[in-house]
mmCIF file of C-alpha atoms and ligand atoms in Angstrom:
data_model
loop_
_atom_site.group_PDB
_atom_site.id
_atom_site.type_symbol
_atom_site.label_atom_id
_atom_site.label_comp_id
_atom_site.label_asym_id
_atom_site.label_seq_id
_atom_site.Cartn_x
_atom_site.Cartn_y
_atom_site.Cartn_z
ATOM 1 C CA MET A 1 125.517 123.269 93.567
ATOM 2 C CA SER A 2 125.857 120.061 95.522
ATOM 3 C CA LEU A 3 123.697 117.016 94.893
ATOM 4 C CA HIS A 4 122.106 117.524 98.279
ATOM 5 C CA ASN A 5 120.849 120.868 97.272
ATOM 6 C CA ILE A 6 119.536 119.809 93.907
ATOM 7 C CA ARG A 7 117.366 117.357 95.679
ATOM 8 C CA LEU A 8 115.965 119.850 98.073
ATOM 9 C CA GLU A 9 115.233 122.190 95.175
ATOM 10 C CA VAL A 10 113.379 119.470 93.375
ATOM 11 C CA MET A 11 111.404 118.848 96.441
ATOM 12 C CA LEU A 12 110.450 122.457 96.841
ATOM 13 C CA THR A 13 109.427 122.594 93.084
ATOM 14 C CA LEU A 14 107.168 119.492 93.460
ATOM 15 C CA GLU A 15 105.872 120.891 96.754
ATOM 16 C CA LYS A 16 104.252 123.750 94.975
ATOM 17 C CA ASN A 17 101.752 121.203 93.702
ATOM 18 C CA ILE A 18 101.087 119.472 96.908
ATOM 19 C CA GLU A 19 97.586 120.624 97.231
ATOM 20 C CA THR A 20 96.910 119.189 93.757
ATOM 21 C CA PHE A 21 98.395 115.911 94.799
ATOM 22 C CA VAL A 22 96.301 115.638 98.066
ATOM 23 C CA ASP A 23 93.124 116.496 96.035
ATOM 24 C CA LYS A 24 94.051 114.059 93.290
ATOM 25 C CA PHE A 25 95.305 111.155 95.254
ATOM 26 C CA LEU A 26 93.802 111.230 98.828
ATOM 27 C CA ILE A 27 90.302 111.252 100.174
ATOM 28 C CA ALA A 28 88.939 113.319 103.043
ATOM 29 C CA PRO A 29 87.903 111.336 106.295
ATOM 30 C CA GLU A 30 84.188 112.099 105.792
ATOM 31 C CA LYS A 31 84.252 110.757 102.271
ATOM 32 C CA ILE A 32 86.481 107.719 102.328
ATOM 33 C CA TRP A 33 85.515 104.285 103.772
ATOM 34 C CA GLN A 34 86.063 103.588 107.476
ATOM 35 C CA PRO A 35 86.677 100.335 109.200
ATOM 36 C CA THR A 36 83.317 100.188 110.619
ATOM 37 C CA ASP A 37 81.814 99.997 107.116
ATOM 38 C CA PHE A 38 83.223 96.467 106.823
ATOM 39 C CA LEU A 39 82.743 95.120 110.267
ATOM 40 C CA PRO A 40 79.649 94.149 112.322
ATOM 41 C CA ASN A 41 77.976 97.147 113.922
ATOM 42 C CA SER A 42 78.423 96.794 117.676
ATOM 43 C CA GLN A 43 75.547 99.055 118.426
ATOM 44 C CA SER A 44 73.246 96.731 116.547
ATOM 45 C CA GLU A 45 71.177 93.828 118.099
ATOM 46 C CA ASP A 46 72.455 91.554 115.316
ATOM 47 C CA PHE A 47 76.015 92.177 116.254
ATOM 48 C CA LEU A 48 76.529 88.700 117.813
ATOM 49 C CA GLU A 49 74.908 86.903 114.991
ATOM 50 C CA GLU A 50 77.153 88.705 112.474
ATOM 51 C CA VAL A 51 80.257 87.749 114.615
ATOM 52 C CA LYS A 52 79.010 84.192 114.675
ATOM 53 C CA GLU A 53 78.929 84.176 110.920
ATOM 54 C CA ILE A 54 82.504 85.611 110.678
ATOM 55 C CA ARG A 55 83.765 82.873 113.067
ATOM 56 C CA GLY A 56 82.073 80.116 111.041
ATOM 57 C CA LEU A 57 83.510 81.193 107.713
ATOM 58 C CA SER A 58 86.858 81.749 109.283
ATOM 59 C CA LYS A 59 87.172 78.125 110.294
ATOM 60 C CA GLU A 60 86.954 77.195 106.624
ATOM 61 C CA MET A 61 90.189 79.081 105.812
ATOM 62 C CA ASN A 62 93.437 77.243 106.329
ATOM 63 C CA ASP A 63 96.296 78.136 108.796
ATOM 64 C CA ASP A 64 98.660 79.399 105.941
ATOM 65 C CA PHE A 65 95.848 81.979 105.019
ATOM 66 C CA TRP A 66 95.639 83.196 108.576
ATOM 67 C CA VAL A 67 99.408 83.350 109.033
ATOM 68 C CA VAL A 68 99.657 85.580 106.043
ATOM 69 C CA LEU A 69 96.768 87.681 107.025
ATOM 70 C CA VAL A 70 98.356 88.282 110.527
ATOM 71 C CA GLY A 71 101.731 89.267 108.861
ATOM 72 C CA ASP A 72 100.026 91.637 106.631
ATOM 73 C CA THR A 73 98.150 93.047 109.494
ATOM 74 C CA ILE A 74 101.322 93.559 111.556
ATOM 75 C CA THR A 75 102.997 95.185 108.512
ATOM 76 C CA GLU A 76 100.202 97.748 108.535
ATOM 77 C CA GLU A 77 100.242 98.128 112.111
ATOM 78 C CA ALA A 78 103.888 99.294 112.005
ATOM 79 C CA LEU A 79 102.814 102.510 110.517
ATOM 80 C CA PRO A 80 104.488 104.639 113.187
ATOM 81 C CA THR A 81 107.777 103.376 111.743
ATOM 82 C CA TYR A 82 106.980 104.588 108.253
ATOM 83 C CA GLU A 83 105.515 107.808 109.235
ATOM 84 C CA SER A 84 108.498 108.804 111.419
ATOM 85 C CA TRP A 85 110.799 107.549 108.672
ATOM 86 C CA LEU A 86 109.170 109.809 106.023
ATOM 87 C CA LEU A 87 108.878 112.897 108.166
ATOM 88 C CA ASP A 88 112.549 112.751 108.414
ATOM 89 C CA VAL A 89 113.372 112.705 104.606
ATOM 90 C CA GLN A 90 115.147 115.745 103.092
ATOM 91 C CA GLY A 91 112.637 118.298 101.990
ATOM 92 C CA ILE A 92 109.844 116.979 104.234
ATOM 93 C CA SER A 93 109.706 119.144 107.322
ATOM 94 C CA GLN A 94 107.391 119.229 110.160
ATOM 95 C CA HIS A 95 108.829 122.221 111.881
ATOM 96 C CA GLN A 96 109.432 124.734 109.217
ATOM 97 C CA GLY A 97 109.717 128.555 109.843
ATOM 98 C CA GLU A 98 111.547 130.665 112.336
ATOM 99 C CA ASN A 99 109.866 129.469 115.581
ATOM 100 C CA GLY A 100 109.740 125.864 114.689
ATOM 101 C CA GLY A 101 106.044 126.239 113.907
ATOM 102 C CA GLN A 102 104.564 124.825 110.868
ATOM 103 C CA ASP A 103 104.440 121.773 108.639
ATOM 104 C CA ASN A 104 105.607 122.150 105.088
ATOM 105 C CA GLY A 105 103.399 120.992 102.208
ATOM 106 C CA TRP A 106 105.202 117.597 102.197
ATOM 107 C CA ALA A 107 104.597 117.019 105.917
ATOM 108 C CA LYS A 108 100.928 117.562 105.221
ATOM 109 C CA TRP A 109 100.988 114.892 102.607
ATOM 110 C CA ILE A 110 102.672 112.454 104.845
ATOM 111 C CA ARG A 111 100.151 113.060 107.664
ATOM 112 C CA SER A 112 97.115 112.770 105.367
ATOM 113 C CA TRP A 113 98.668 109.643 103.730
ATOM 114 C CA THR A 114 99.304 108.218 107.250
ATOM 115 C CA GLY A 115 95.617 109.006 108.216
ATOM 116 C CA GLU A 116 94.482 106.786 105.322
ATOM 117 C CA GLU A 117 96.959 103.986 106.108
ATOM 118 C CA ASN A 118 95.933 103.931 109.719
ATOM 119 C CA ARG A 119 92.556 102.545 108.702
ATOM 120 C CA HIS A 120 94.204 99.384 107.225
ATOM 121 C CA GLY A 121 95.789 98.025 110.448
ATOM 122 C CA ASP A 122 92.660 99.087 112.304
ATOM 123 C CA VAL A 123 90.249 97.171 110.216
ATOM 124 C CA LEU A 124 92.347 94.108 109.768
ATOM 125 C CA ASN A 125 93.250 93.921 113.600
ATOM 126 C CA LYS A 126 89.520 94.012 114.532
ATOM 127 C CA TYR A 127 88.799 91.404 111.855
ATOM 128 C CA LEU A 128 91.395 89.044 113.288
ATOM 129 C CA TYR A 129 90.044 89.508 116.737
ATOM 130 C CA LEU A 130 86.542 88.601 115.796
ATOM 131 C CA SER A 131 87.609 85.685 113.499
ATOM 132 C CA GLY A 132 88.602 83.628 116.572
ATOM 133 C CA ARG A 133 91.275 81.902 114.495
ATOM 134 C CA VAL A 134 94.482 83.653 115.937
ATOM 135 C CA ASN A 135 96.175 84.035 119.242
ATOM 136 C CA MET A 136 95.821 87.894 119.465
ATOM 137 C CA ARG A 137 98.160 88.182 122.296
ATOM 138 C CA GLU A 138 101.075 86.709 120.198
ATOM 139 C CA VAL A 139 100.061 88.988 117.303
ATOM 140 C CA GLU A 140 100.167 91.993 119.556
ATOM 141 C CA ILE A 141 103.628 91.053 120.857
ATOM 142 C CA THR A 142 105.042 90.635 117.412
ATOM 143 C CA THR A 143 103.452 94.130 116.483
ATOM 144 C CA GLN A 144 105.038 95.707 119.598
ATOM 145 C CA HIS A 145 108.430 94.191 118.811
ATOM 146 C CA LEU A 146 108.260 95.383 115.068
ATOM 147 C CA ILE A 147 107.528 98.951 116.042
ATOM 148 C CA SER A 148 110.046 99.145 118.901
ATOM 149 C CA ASP A 149 112.820 97.349 116.863
ATOM 150 C CA GLY A 150 112.281 99.595 113.953
ATOM 151 C CA PHE A 151 114.201 98.938 110.725
ATOM 152 C CA ASP A 152 116.375 100.415 108.106
ATOM 153 C CA ILE A 153 114.500 100.653 104.752
ATOM 154 C CA GLY A 154 117.778 101.447 103.079
ATOM 155 C CA THR A 155 116.939 104.825 101.626
ATOM 156 C CA ALA A 156 118.569 107.022 104.161
ATOM 157 C CA ARG A 157 116.981 110.549 104.091
ATOM 158 C CA ASP A 158 117.055 110.665 100.293
ATOM 159 C CA PRO A 159 113.643 111.635 98.916
ATOM 160 C CA TYR A 160 114.373 109.997 95.528
ATOM 161 C CA LYS A 161 115.182 106.622 97.147
ATOM 162 C CA ASN A 162 112.321 106.982 99.576
ATOM 163 C CA PHE A 163 109.759 107.530 96.761
ATOM 164 C CA VAL A 164 111.091 104.438 94.983
ATOM 165 C CA TYR A 165 110.546 102.473 98.055
ATOM 166 C CA THR A 166 107.048 103.708 98.640
ATOM 167 C CA SER A 167 106.166 103.347 94.956
ATOM 168 C CA PHE A 168 107.286 99.667 95.358
ATOM 169 C CA GLN A 169 105.803 98.943 98.716
ATOM 170 C CA GLU A 170 102.392 100.432 97.835
ATOM 171 C CA LEU A 171 102.154 98.137 94.874
ATOM 172 C CA ALA A 172 103.434 95.115 96.908
ATOM 173 C CA THR A 173 100.668 95.781 99.448
ATOM 174 C CA TYR A 174 98.165 96.152 96.800
ATOM 175 C CA VAL A 175 99.107 92.753 95.229
ATOM 176 C CA SER A 176 98.949 91.007 98.633
ATOM 177 C CA HIS A 177 95.648 92.429 99.853
ATOM 178 C CA ASN A 178 94.199 91.903 96.466
ATOM 179 C CA ASN A 179 95.255 88.166 96.509
ATOM 180 C CA VAL A 180 93.846 87.714 100.039
ATOM 181 C CA ALA A 181 90.641 89.246 98.560
ATOM 182 C CA LYS A 182 90.538 86.694 95.809
ATOM 183 C CA ILE A 183 91.226 83.784 98.075
ATOM 184 C CA ALA A 184 88.579 84.909 100.567
ATOM 185 C CA ARG A 185 85.929 85.235 97.733
ATOM 186 C CA LYS A 186 86.744 81.791 96.408
ATOM 187 C CA ASN A 187 85.980 80.412 99.854
ATOM 188 C CA GLY A 188 82.775 82.156 100.291
ATOM 189 C CA HIS A 189 84.122 84.642 102.807
ATOM 190 C CA LYS A 190 82.501 87.734 101.177
ATOM 191 C CA MET A 191 82.903 90.191 104.028
ATOM 192 C CA LEU A 192 86.716 89.603 104.320
ATOM 193 C CA ALA A 193 86.889 89.720 100.474
ATOM 194 C CA LYS A 194 85.235 93.123 100.275
ATOM 195 C CA MET A 195 87.447 94.499 103.173
ATOM 196 C CA SER A 196 90.695 93.293 101.576
ATOM 197 C CA LYS A 197 89.603 94.609 98.086
ATOM 198 C CA ILE A 198 88.922 98.032 99.447
ATOM 199 C CA ILE A 199 92.302 98.252 101.256
ATOM 200 C CA ALA A 200 93.897 97.147 97.965
ATOM 201 C CA GLY A 201 92.183 100.109 96.396
ATOM 202 C CA ASP A 202 93.833 102.574 98.800
ATOM 203 C CA GLU A 203 97.166 100.985 98.179
ATOM 204 C CA MET A 204 96.790 101.281 94.438
ATOM 205 C CA ARG A 205 95.846 104.999 94.824
ATOM 206 C CA HIS A 206 98.909 105.566 96.799
ATOM 207 C CA HIS A 207 101.042 103.702 94.527
ATOM 208 C CA LEU A 208 99.818 106.017 91.758
ATOM 209 C CA ALA A 209 100.753 109.062 93.776
ATOM 210 C CA TYR A 210 104.227 107.938 94.668
ATOM 211 C CA THR A 211 104.975 106.918 91.005
ATOM 212 C CA GLU A 212 103.730 110.315 89.966
ATOM 213 C CA PHE A 213 106.275 111.979 92.322
ATOM 214 C CA VAL A 214 109.104 109.872 90.913
ATOM 215 C CA ARG A 215 107.894 110.639 87.362
ATOM 216 C CA GLN A 216 108.088 114.338 88.002
ATOM 217 C CA ILE A 217 111.487 113.981 89.660
ATOM 218 C CA PHE A 218 112.755 112.139 86.533
ATOM 219 C CA GLN A 219 111.773 115.251 84.535
ATOM 220 C CA HIS A 220 113.921 117.528 86.786
ATOM 221 C CA ASP A 221 116.885 115.358 87.629
ATOM 222 C CA PRO A 222 116.896 112.306 85.371
ATOM 223 C CA SER A 223 120.422 110.878 86.082
ATOM 224 C CA GLU A 224 120.163 111.190 89.872
ATOM 225 C CA MET A 225 116.665 109.630 89.842
ATOM 226 C CA MET A 226 117.803 106.750 87.739
ATOM 227 C CA LEU A 227 120.791 106.148 90.014
ATOM 228 C CA ALA A 228 118.413 106.156 93.069
ATOM 229 C CA PHE A 229 116.139 103.665 91.478
ATOM 230 C CA GLN A 230 119.053 101.332 90.470
ATOM 231 C CA HIS A 231 120.352 101.609 94.172
ATOM 232 C CA MET A 232 117.009 100.551 95.492
ATOM 233 C CA MET A 233 116.718 97.628 93.147
ATOM 234 C CA LYS A 234 120.319 96.493 93.618
ATOM 235 C CA HIS A 235 119.865 96.158 97.426
ATOM 236 C CA LYS A 236 116.469 94.584 97.120
ATOM 237 C CA ILE A 237 113.485 96.211 98.810
ATOM 238 C CA VAL A 238 113.439 95.704 102.548
ATOM 239 C CA MET A 239 110.066 94.283 103.432
ATOM 240 C CA PRO A 240 108.658 95.019 106.883
ATOM 241 C CA ALA A 241 107.968 91.287 107.256
ATOM 242 C CA MET A 242 111.728 90.658 107.181
ATOM 243 C CA HIS A 243 111.781 91.781 110.730
ATOM 244 C CA LEU A 244 108.910 89.796 112.272
ATOM 245 C CA ARG A 245 109.705 87.750 115.425
ATOM 246 C CA HIS A 246 107.715 85.688 117.930
ATOM 247 C CA SER A 247 107.573 86.505 121.657
ATOM 248 C CA GLY A 248 111.061 85.413 123.137
ATOM 249 C CA GLU A 249 112.726 85.168 119.821
ATOM 250 C CA ASP A 250 115.325 87.158 117.975
ATOM 251 C CA LYS A 251 114.657 90.092 115.479
ATOM 252 C CA GLY A 252 113.838 88.759 112.012
ATOM 253 C CA SER A 253 113.671 85.052 113.178
ATOM 254 C CA LEU A 254 110.217 84.650 111.512
ATOM 255 C CA PHE A 255 110.887 86.004 108.049
ATOM 256 C CA ASP A 256 111.894 82.974 106.182
ATOM 257 C CA GLN A 257 109.043 80.872 107.477
ATOM 258 C CA PHE A 258 106.587 83.632 106.702
ATOM 259 C CA SER A 259 107.770 84.259 103.200
ATOM 260 C CA VAL A 260 107.371 80.516 102.389
ATOM 261 C CA VAL A 261 103.774 80.628 103.787
ATOM 262 C CA ALA A 262 103.045 83.876 101.843
ATOM 263 C CA GLN A 263 104.358 82.227 98.625
ATOM 264 C CA ARG A 264 102.524 78.857 98.967
ATOM 265 C CA ALA A 265 99.214 80.612 99.933
ATOM 266 C CA GLY A 266 99.802 82.561 96.551
ATOM 267 C CA VAL A 267 99.529 85.950 98.394
ATOM 268 C CA TYR A 268 102.920 87.400 97.661
ATOM 269 C CA THR A 269 105.473 85.436 95.588
ATOM 270 C CA GLY A 270 109.022 86.005 94.203
ATOM 271 C CA PHE A 271 107.317 86.415 90.783
ATOM 272 C CA ASP A 272 105.174 89.285 92.246
ATOM 273 C CA TYR A 273 108.421 91.011 93.235
ATOM 274 C CA VAL A 274 109.758 90.699 89.646
ATOM 275 C CA ASP A 275 106.495 91.918 88.088
ATOM 276 C CA ILE A 276 106.606 94.927 90.304
ATOM 277 C CA ILE A 277 110.112 95.961 88.975
ATOM 278 C CA LYS A 278 108.808 95.349 85.458
ATOM 279 C CA LYS A 279 105.752 97.617 86.188
ATOM 280 C CA LEU A 280 107.964 100.366 87.624
ATOM 281 C CA ASN A 281 110.158 100.278 84.592
ATOM 282 C CA ALA A 282 107.136 100.582 82.341
ATOM 283 C CA THR A 283 105.313 103.333 84.356
ATOM 284 C CA TRP A 284 108.344 105.615 84.474
ATOM 285 C CA GLU A 285 109.248 104.625 80.798
ATOM 286 C CA ILE A 286 112.746 104.476 81.692
ATOM 287 C CA ASP A 287 113.705 103.243 78.201
ATOM 288 C CA LYS A 288 112.567 106.772 76.817
ATOM 289 C CA ILE A 289 114.369 109.035 79.346
ATOM 290 C CA THR A 290 116.958 111.214 77.768
ATOM 291 C CA GLY A 291 119.752 113.542 78.969
ATOM 292 C CA LEU A 292 121.437 110.818 81.110
ATOM 293 C CA THR A 293 124.938 110.760 82.237
ATOM 294 C CA ALA A 294 127.055 107.672 81.276
ATOM 295 C CA GLU A 295 126.771 106.368 84.858
ATOM 296 C CA ALA A 296 122.915 106.684 84.646
ATOM 297 C CA GLU A 297 122.787 105.155 81.182
ATOM 298 C CA LYS A 298 124.470 102.085 82.727
ATOM 299 C CA ALA A 299 122.083 102.189 85.638
ATOM 300 C CA ARG A 300 119.159 102.203 83.082
ATOM 301 C CA ASP A 301 120.674 99.167 81.342
ATOM 302 C CA TYR A 302 120.883 97.403 84.544
ATOM 303 C CA LEU A 303 117.315 98.148 85.446
ATOM 304 C CA MET A 304 116.065 97.194 81.987
ATOM 305 C CA LYS A 305 117.601 93.653 82.238
ATOM 306 C CA LEU A 306 116.752 93.047 85.891
ATOM 307 C CA PRO A 307 113.273 91.647 85.603
ATOM 308 C CA GLU A 308 114.321 89.015 83.109
ATOM 309 C CA ARG A 309 117.460 88.071 85.219
ATOM 310 C CA MET A 310 115.412 87.817 88.420
ATOM 311 C CA TYR A 311 112.620 85.816 86.793
ATOM 312 C CA ARG A 312 115.200 83.156 85.767
ATOM 313 C CA ILE A 313 116.462 83.082 89.386
ATOM 314 C CA THR A 314 112.958 82.946 90.847
ATOM 315 C CA GLU A 315 111.980 80.071 88.575
ATOM 316 C CA ARG A 316 114.532 77.879 90.147
ATOM 317 C CA ILE A 317 113.397 78.432 93.753
ATOM 318 C CA VAL A 318 111.508 75.532 95.339
ATOM 319 C CA ILE A 319 108.952 76.416 97.862
ATOM 320 C CA PRO A 320 108.867 73.788 100.717
ATOM 321 C CA ASP A 321 105.611 72.520 102.168
ATOM 322 C CA THR A 322 107.002 72.317 105.733
ATOM 323 C CA LYS A 323 104.464 72.862 108.429
ATOM 324 C CA TYR A 324 105.787 75.560 110.591
ATOM 325 C CA ASN A 325 104.676 76.216 114.104
ATOM 326 C CA PHE A 326 103.550 79.945 114.300
ATOM 327 C CA LYS A 327 102.782 81.171 117.831
ATOM 328 C CA TRP A 328 100.088 83.389 116.211
ATOM 329 C CA MET A 329 97.993 80.239 115.639
ATOM 330 C CA ASN A 330 98.447 78.555 118.934
ATOM 331 C CA PRO A 331 95.390 78.719 121.405
ATOM 332 C CA LEU A 332 95.566 81.627 123.864
ATOM 333 C CA THR A 333 96.097 80.037 127.298
HETATM 334 FE FE1 FE2 B 1 98.375 99.916 103.979
HETATM 335 FE FE1 FE2 B 2 100.105 101.643 101.751
#
């Protein structure tokens, strides 16, 4: 049997439990928080007062902070890219059956996950708008570019690689929203802190789901899963932020500057990247996996040594304190 078919078979096996996964890891629209719960109520007489308070507190936060929040928001707003990518993965099918009719279980998972994710960009976007601190038009242009450019996440249509990617990315977004929450709280910006914290909670739940999928794949197809994990780590995870650009600039032209700002704001650093790899190694207990081919054993060795190696490289990197001009922060004229 070809590798391709084994992957499909594993996906079919996991799909049998999709209802359980949805129940365990996702929350129905009526039960979960909605953006409105963390924003001023526009039907209330107090609305303008509450907006004023947000604008006052937002002045206290520095430009680096807002640049990072904008980048995080745009990353969330590029959700159409992730949904369309995932719906195209082997074993995930939105038109199963003779007449091209129905979603399979995996497609249902992706849609429900997308529904949850969509609230993140939604609430952040509204918050940025109310804050009065950023040029929304420039933010909107960057978002539109990111979605229309699209980007290659380096997983092809392989479910194993895709689930490594999502396991990684959900944890990375958890870290970054959680750090934003901490900074906001420290600066007395409670509403923003609460909002970022609750988004981080969703990301953690999603992270747990995708790591569970990978854990189960390891049980069915350990060597191929190990090789897929190694492949993703060798090529470094493609962050959506790598493709950010300002109006009138080239694709990806903003990333270096954005990455510097995210690191010095303490929202997402090179050390966070290394910690995530460490955490994935531990979660999947890759040191205990048996029945590996010689090639997969080598991949495991590579992965076990990777965090230490990357940590040493990261330590040597110096973060500049250059002041960059982000169009997102310019006054709207
Ligand atoms: Fe998200
Ligand atoms: Fe997420």
